[in-house]
XYZ file of C-alpha atoms in Angstrom:
484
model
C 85.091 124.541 76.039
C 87.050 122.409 75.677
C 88.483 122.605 78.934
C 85.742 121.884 80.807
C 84.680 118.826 79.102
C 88.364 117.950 80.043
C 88.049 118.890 83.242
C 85.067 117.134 83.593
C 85.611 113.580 82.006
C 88.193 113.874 84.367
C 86.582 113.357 87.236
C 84.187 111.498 85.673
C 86.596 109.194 84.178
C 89.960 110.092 85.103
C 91.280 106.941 83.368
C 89.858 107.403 80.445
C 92.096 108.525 76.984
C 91.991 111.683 76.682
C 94.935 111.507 73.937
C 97.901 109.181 72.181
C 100.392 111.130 71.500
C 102.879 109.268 69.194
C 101.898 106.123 70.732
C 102.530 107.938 74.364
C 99.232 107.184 75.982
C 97.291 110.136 78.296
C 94.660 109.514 80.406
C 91.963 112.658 80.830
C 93.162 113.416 84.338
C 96.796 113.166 83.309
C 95.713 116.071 80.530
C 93.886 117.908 83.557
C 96.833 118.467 85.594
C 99.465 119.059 82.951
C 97.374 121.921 81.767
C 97.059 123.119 85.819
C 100.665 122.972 85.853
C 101.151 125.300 82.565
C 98.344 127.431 83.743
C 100.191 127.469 87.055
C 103.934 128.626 84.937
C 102.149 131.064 82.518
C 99.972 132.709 85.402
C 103.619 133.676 87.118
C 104.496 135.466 84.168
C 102.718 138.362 85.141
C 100.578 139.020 81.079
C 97.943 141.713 81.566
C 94.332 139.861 80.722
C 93.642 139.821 77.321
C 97.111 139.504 75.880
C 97.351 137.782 72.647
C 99.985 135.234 72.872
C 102.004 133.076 70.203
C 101.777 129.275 70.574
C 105.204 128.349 69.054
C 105.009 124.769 69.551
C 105.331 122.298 66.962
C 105.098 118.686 69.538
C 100.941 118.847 69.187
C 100.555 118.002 72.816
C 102.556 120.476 74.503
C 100.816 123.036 71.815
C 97.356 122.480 73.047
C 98.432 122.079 76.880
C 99.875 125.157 76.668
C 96.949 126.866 74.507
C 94.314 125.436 76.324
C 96.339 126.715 79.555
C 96.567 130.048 78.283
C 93.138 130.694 77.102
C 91.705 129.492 80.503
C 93.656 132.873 81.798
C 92.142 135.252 79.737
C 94.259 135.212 77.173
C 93.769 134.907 73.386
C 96.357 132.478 71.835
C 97.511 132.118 68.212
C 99.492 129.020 66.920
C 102.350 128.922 64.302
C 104.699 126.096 63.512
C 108.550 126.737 62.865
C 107.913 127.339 58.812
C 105.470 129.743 59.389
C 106.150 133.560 57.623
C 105.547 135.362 60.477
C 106.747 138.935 58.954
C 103.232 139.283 56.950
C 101.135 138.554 60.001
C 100.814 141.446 61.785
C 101.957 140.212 64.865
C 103.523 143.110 66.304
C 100.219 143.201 69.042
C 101.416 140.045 70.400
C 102.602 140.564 74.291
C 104.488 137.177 74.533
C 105.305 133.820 72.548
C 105.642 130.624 74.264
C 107.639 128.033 73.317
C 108.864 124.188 74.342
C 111.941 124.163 76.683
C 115.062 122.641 75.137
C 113.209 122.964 71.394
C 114.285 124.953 68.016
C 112.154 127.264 66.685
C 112.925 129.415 63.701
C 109.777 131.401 63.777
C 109.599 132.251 67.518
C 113.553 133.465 67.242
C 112.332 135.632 64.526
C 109.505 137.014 65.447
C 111.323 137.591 68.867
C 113.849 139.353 67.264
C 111.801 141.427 65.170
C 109.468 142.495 67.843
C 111.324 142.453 71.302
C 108.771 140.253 72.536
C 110.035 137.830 75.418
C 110.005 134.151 75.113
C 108.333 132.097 77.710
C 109.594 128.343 77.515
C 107.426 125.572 78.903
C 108.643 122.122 80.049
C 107.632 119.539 77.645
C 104.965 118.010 79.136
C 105.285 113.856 79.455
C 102.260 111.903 81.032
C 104.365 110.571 83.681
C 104.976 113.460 85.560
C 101.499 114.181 85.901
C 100.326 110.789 86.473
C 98.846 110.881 89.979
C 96.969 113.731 92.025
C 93.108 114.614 91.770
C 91.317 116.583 89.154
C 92.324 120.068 89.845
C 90.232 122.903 90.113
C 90.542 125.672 87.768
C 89.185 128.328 88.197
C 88.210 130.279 85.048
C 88.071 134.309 84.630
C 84.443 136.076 84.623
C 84.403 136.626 81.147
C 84.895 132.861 80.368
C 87.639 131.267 77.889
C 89.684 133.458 75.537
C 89.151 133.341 71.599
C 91.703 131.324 69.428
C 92.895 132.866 66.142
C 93.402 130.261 63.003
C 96.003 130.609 60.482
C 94.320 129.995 56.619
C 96.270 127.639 54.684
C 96.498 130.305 51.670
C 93.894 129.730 49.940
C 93.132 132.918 49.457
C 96.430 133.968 48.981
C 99.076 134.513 52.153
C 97.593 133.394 55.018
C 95.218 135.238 56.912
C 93.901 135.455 60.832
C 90.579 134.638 61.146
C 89.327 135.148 65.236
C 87.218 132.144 66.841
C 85.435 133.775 69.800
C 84.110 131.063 71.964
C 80.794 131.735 72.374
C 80.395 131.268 68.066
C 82.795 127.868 68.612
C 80.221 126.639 71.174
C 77.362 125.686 68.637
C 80.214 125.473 65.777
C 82.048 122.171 67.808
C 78.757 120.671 68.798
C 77.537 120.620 65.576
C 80.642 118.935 64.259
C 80.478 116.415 67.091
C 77.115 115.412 65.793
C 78.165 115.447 62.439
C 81.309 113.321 62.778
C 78.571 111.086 65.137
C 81.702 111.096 68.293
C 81.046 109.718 71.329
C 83.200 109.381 74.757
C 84.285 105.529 73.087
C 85.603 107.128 70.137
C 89.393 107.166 68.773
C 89.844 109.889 66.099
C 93.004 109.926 64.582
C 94.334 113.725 63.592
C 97.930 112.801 62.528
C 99.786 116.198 62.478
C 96.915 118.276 62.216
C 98.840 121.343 64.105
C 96.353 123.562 66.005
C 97.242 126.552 63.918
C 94.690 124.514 61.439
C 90.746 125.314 61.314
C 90.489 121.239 60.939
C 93.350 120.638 63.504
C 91.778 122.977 65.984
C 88.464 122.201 65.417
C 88.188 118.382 65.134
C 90.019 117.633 68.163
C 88.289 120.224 70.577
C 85.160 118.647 69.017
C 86.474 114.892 69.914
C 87.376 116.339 73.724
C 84.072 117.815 73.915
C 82.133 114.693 73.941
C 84.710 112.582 76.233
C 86.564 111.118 73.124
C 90.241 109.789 72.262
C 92.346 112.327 70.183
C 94.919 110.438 68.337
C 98.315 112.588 67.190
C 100.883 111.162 65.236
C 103.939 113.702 63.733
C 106.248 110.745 63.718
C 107.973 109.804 60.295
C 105.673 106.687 60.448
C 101.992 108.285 60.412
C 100.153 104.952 59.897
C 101.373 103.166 63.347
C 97.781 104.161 64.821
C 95.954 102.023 61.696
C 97.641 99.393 63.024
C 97.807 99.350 66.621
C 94.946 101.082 67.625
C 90.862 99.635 66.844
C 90.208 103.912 65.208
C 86.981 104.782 64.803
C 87.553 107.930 62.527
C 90.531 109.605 61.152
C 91.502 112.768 59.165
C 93.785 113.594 56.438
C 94.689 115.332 53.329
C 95.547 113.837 50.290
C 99.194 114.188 51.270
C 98.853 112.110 54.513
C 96.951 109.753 52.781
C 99.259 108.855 50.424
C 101.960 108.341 52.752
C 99.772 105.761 54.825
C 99.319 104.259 51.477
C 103.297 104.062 51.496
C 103.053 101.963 54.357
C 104.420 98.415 54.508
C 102.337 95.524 54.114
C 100.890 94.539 57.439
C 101.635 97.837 59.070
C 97.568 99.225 58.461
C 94.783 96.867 59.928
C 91.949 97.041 57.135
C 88.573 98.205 58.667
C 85.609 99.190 57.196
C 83.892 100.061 60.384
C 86.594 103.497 60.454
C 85.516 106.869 59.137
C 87.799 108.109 56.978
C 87.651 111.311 55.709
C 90.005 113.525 53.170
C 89.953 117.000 52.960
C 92.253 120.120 52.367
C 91.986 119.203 48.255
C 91.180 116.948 45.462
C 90.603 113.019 46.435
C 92.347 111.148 43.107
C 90.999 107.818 41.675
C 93.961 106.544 42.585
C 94.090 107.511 46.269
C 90.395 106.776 46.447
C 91.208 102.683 45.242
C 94.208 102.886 47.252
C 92.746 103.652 50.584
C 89.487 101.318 49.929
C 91.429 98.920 48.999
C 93.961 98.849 52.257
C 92.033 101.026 54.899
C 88.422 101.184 54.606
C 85.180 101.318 52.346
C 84.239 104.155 54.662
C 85.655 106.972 52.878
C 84.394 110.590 52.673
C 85.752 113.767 51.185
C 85.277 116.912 52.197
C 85.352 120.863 51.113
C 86.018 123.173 53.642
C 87.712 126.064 54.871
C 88.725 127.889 58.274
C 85.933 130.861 56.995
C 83.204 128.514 56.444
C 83.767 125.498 58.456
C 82.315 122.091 56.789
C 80.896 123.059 53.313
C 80.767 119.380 51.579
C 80.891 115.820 53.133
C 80.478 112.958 49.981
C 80.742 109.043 51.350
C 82.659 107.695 47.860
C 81.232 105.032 46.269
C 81.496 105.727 43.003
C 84.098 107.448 40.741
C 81.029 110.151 40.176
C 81.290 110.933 44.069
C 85.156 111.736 43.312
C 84.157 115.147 41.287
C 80.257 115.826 42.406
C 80.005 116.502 46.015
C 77.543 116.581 48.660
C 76.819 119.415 50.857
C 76.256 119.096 54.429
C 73.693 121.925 53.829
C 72.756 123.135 50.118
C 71.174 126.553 51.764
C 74.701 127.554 52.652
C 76.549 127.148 48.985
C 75.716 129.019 45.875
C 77.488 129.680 42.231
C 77.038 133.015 41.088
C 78.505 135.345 38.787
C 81.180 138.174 39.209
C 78.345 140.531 40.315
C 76.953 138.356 42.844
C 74.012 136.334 40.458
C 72.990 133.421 41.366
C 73.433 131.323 38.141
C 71.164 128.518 37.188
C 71.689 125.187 37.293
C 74.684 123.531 35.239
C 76.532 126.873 34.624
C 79.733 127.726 36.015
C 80.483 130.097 38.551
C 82.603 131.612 41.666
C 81.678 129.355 44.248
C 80.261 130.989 47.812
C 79.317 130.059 50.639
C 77.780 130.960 53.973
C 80.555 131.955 56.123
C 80.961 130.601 59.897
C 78.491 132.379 63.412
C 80.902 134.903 64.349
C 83.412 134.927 61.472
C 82.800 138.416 59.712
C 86.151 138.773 58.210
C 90.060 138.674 58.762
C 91.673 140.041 61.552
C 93.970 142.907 61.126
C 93.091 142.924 57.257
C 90.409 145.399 56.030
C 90.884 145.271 52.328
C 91.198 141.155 52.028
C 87.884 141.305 54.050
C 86.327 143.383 51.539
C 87.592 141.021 48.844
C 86.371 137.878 49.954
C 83.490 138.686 52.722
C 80.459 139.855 51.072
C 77.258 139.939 53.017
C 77.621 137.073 54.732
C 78.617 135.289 52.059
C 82.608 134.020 51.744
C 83.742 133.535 48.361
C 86.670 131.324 48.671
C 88.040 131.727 45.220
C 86.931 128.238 43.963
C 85.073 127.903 39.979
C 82.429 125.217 40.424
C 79.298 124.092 39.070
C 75.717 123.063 41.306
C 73.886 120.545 39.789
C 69.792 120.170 39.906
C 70.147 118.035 42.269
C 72.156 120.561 44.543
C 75.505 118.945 44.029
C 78.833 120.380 43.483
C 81.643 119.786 40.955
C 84.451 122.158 41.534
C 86.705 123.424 38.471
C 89.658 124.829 40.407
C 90.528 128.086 41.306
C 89.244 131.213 40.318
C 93.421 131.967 39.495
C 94.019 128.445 38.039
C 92.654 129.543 34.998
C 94.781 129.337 31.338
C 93.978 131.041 28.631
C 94.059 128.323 25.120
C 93.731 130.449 22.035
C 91.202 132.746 23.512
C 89.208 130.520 26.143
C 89.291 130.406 29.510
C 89.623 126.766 31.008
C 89.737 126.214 34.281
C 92.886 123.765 35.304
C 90.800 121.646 38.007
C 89.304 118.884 35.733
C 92.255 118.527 33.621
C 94.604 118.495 36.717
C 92.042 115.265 37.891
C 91.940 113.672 34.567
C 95.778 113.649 34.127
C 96.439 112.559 38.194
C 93.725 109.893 37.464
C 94.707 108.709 34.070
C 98.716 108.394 35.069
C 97.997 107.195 39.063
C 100.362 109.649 40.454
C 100.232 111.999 43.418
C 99.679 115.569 41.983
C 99.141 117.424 39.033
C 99.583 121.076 38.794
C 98.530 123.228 35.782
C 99.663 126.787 34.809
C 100.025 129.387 32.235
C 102.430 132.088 31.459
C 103.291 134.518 28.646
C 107.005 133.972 26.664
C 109.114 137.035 26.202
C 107.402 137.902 23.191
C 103.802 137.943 25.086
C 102.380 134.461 23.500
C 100.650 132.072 25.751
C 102.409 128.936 26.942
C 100.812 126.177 29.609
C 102.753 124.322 31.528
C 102.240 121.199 33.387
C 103.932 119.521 36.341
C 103.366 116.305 37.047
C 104.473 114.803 40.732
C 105.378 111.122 40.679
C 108.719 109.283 41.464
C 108.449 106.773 38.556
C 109.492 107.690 35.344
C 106.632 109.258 33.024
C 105.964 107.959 29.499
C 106.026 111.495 27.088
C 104.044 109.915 24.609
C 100.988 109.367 26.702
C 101.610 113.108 27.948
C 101.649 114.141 24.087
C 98.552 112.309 23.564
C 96.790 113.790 26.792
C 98.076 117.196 26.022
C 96.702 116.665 22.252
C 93.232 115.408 23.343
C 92.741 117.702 27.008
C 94.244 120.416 25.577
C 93.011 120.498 22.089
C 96.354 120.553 20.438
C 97.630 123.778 21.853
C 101.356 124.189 20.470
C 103.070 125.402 23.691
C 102.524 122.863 26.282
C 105.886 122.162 28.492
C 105.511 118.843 30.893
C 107.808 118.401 34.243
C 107.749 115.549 35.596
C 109.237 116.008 40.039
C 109.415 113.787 42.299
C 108.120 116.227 45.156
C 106.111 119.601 44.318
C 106.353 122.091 47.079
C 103.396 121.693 49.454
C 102.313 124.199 52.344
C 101.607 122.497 55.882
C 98.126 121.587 54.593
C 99.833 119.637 51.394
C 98.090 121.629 49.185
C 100.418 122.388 46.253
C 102.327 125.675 46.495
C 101.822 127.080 42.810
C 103.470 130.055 43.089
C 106.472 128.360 44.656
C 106.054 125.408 41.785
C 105.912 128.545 39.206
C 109.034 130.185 40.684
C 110.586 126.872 40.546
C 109.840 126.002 37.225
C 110.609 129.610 35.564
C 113.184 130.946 37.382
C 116.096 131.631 34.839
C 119.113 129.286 34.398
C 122.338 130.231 35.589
């Protein structure tokens, strides 16, 4: 599964979308017999079963024709896109990588280099080619489909594996199918949600799995969907979001029957009135993570639903204390949760398992607060903490208050001790409009209760990993490296 859903649908309905690919339209049995085809390449390349193998793809269909093609041979697969810091990985286990004929990729070459592993290039796949023939028959091995591993998006520190095995996906994609309420007539936009994602990965397998439309879109435009295409859900992080806000008037067809929902970090005032506004009323946020799947889902309705979420199920989130209390109530805490059927810890990685796998329980380094009524406000990380005169403050609520009260994109809080050991926060703010200091003064004064030491940068970009969540310790090592 997924595959033989695919396969399936496509004999059911071999004309049905299975995909639209940057507006390149593919119908199920189109999908069916470019996979075949792959399967066909990567079987004559002679990989003993149960090779892991490196997807090194970055075009979103050819990544999942050639994963899904590998996986139905046994094989486990692993995605990375051509940023990805493959030296910490542990990927010396790997018996091949595949990448796209004719395509650059910086982290295959390296990894290639580093490891002696061959390169196995694929044709890119276009739906023409594969555009007439019956559904072929694939036969799969004994044992099944081969596991998948996910890439983390750091939020635990470097990115970590963490191994789906498909028997614990089974349950794991239905559940999401149900949640998300697809059926075979829905069109669920994913953007550039690489596969290498848990919500990548996950959402669209779950889409396939019920007959559905998978909608990518990794061009430099990613709202051309919103307005060509009648979507009946779509996914993306506060970066994507506020590039379709960027989009010209016209370009996004308002609808308030679409699903929209925003996950991967915080959802801003001002990207919450933005996308009401142009896109649709129908907008959730959501707190998850590749370890624990789905934690939150909040519809937003009110500014309130911006900080206090909902959680799909309140038996599978707690706030405890640093030895493992559960705290009351109102006080804040290190946020766990109940991590995923089958997901026991990180692959290849013994002592970050220990760290943040506790029985059963994942803590994924958030502060947060449950309230009686079993929601959740989250205070930022666990490491986002400064230190004002003696007190511990977490950065989350005054990196939302500042983003909210100025309208821009990001916020990013920090600390650090001077050369001669005193505290000093500093604050980067993300917007490409100039920023009036006095209003910063008067935040810093009134958020920040007058500390002395407050520095303010105002950047038009703040480095982002894949996911868009802000890269603070690339923003820190901008920010303080010494002038020449």
């Amino acid at each position: 599964m997924p595959l033989d859903a695919i396969l399936s649908r496509a004999r059911s309905a071999p004309d049905h979308l299975a995909l639209v690919h940057n507006g390149e339209p593919w119908s199920y049995a189109a999908f069916a017999r470019a996979i075949a085809d792959a399967r066909s390449r990567l079987a004559g390349a002679g990989l003993p079963p149960g090779t892991l193998v490196v997807v090194a793809i970055d075009e979103l269909v050819d990544a999942w024709v050639a994963g899904l093609a590998l996986r139905s041979l046994g094989h486990a697969t692993i995605a990375i896109d051509g940023t990805t810091d493959t030296a910490g990985l542990g990927l010396g286990g790997a018996g091949a990588i595949v990448a796209r004929e004719g395509a650059t990729h910086a982290a295959a070459d390296s990894l290639a280099r580093r490891t002696g592993r061959a390169i196995i290039r694929l044709p890119a796949a276009r739906p023409a080619a594969f555009a007439y023939g019956g559904t072929p028959e694939l036969a799969l091995p004994a044992a099944g489909m081969a596991g998948h591993v996910m890439l983390t998006s750091g939020t635990t520190g470097s990115p970590k594996k963490v191994l789906r095995e498909p028997q614990a996906d089974r349950e794991q994609i239905d559940s999401l199918a149900a949640l998300f309420a697809f059926t075979p007539s829905s069109l669920v936009y994913v953007g550039n949600f690489p596969p290498w994602t848990a919500g990548g990965f996950r959402w669209t397998r779950a889409a396939w799995s019920v007959g559905a439309t998978v909608v990518f879109e990794n061009s430099p435009e990613p709202w051309r969907p919103f307005g060509r295409l009648r979507l009946t859900h779509a996914f993306a992080t506060p970066a994507t979001l506020a590039r379709l806000l960027d989009a010209p008037a016209g370009a996004i067809r308002r609808d308030d029957a679409l699903w929209l929902l925003v996950t991967a970090g915080a959802l801003t005032k001002a990207l919450s009135d933005g996308a009401r506004d142009r896109i649709t009323r129908e907008l959730h946020s959501a707190y998850a993570s590749t370890e624990a799947s789905m934690v939150t889902v909040t519809r937003i309705e009110t500014d309130e639903d911006l900080h206090w979420q909902r959680p799909v199920d309140p038996r599978r989130i707690q706030v405890v204390d640093e030895s493992g209390r559960v705290l009351p109530a109102g006080e804040l805490g290190l946020v766990r949760v109940l991590a995923s059927a089958g997901v026991g810890g990180y692959l290849d990685d013994e002592a970050a398992t220990r760290e943040f796998f506790r029985d059963g329980w994942f803590l994924p380094g958030d502060l947060g607060v449950l309230r009686e009524d079993g929601r959740l406000c989250l205070h930022g990380r666990v490491t986002d903490v400064i230190n004002l005169l003696g007190f511990k403050v977490a950065t989350g609520p005054i990196e939302r208050s500042l983003q909210d009260l100025l309208g821009v994109r990001g916020v990013c809080v920090f600390s650090r001790q001077d050369e001669e050991a005193a505290e000093e926060v500093h604050v980067a703010v993300e917007s490409g409009d100039p920023v009036d200091r006095g209003v910063l003064a008067a935040f810093a004064r009134r958020e920040l209760g007058g500390f002395p030491r407050v520095h303010f940068h105002v950047l038009r970009e703040m480095p982002r990993n894949a996911m868009g969540k802000v890269n603070r310790l690339e923003l820190r090592r901008r920010l303080l490296a010494p002038r020449p």
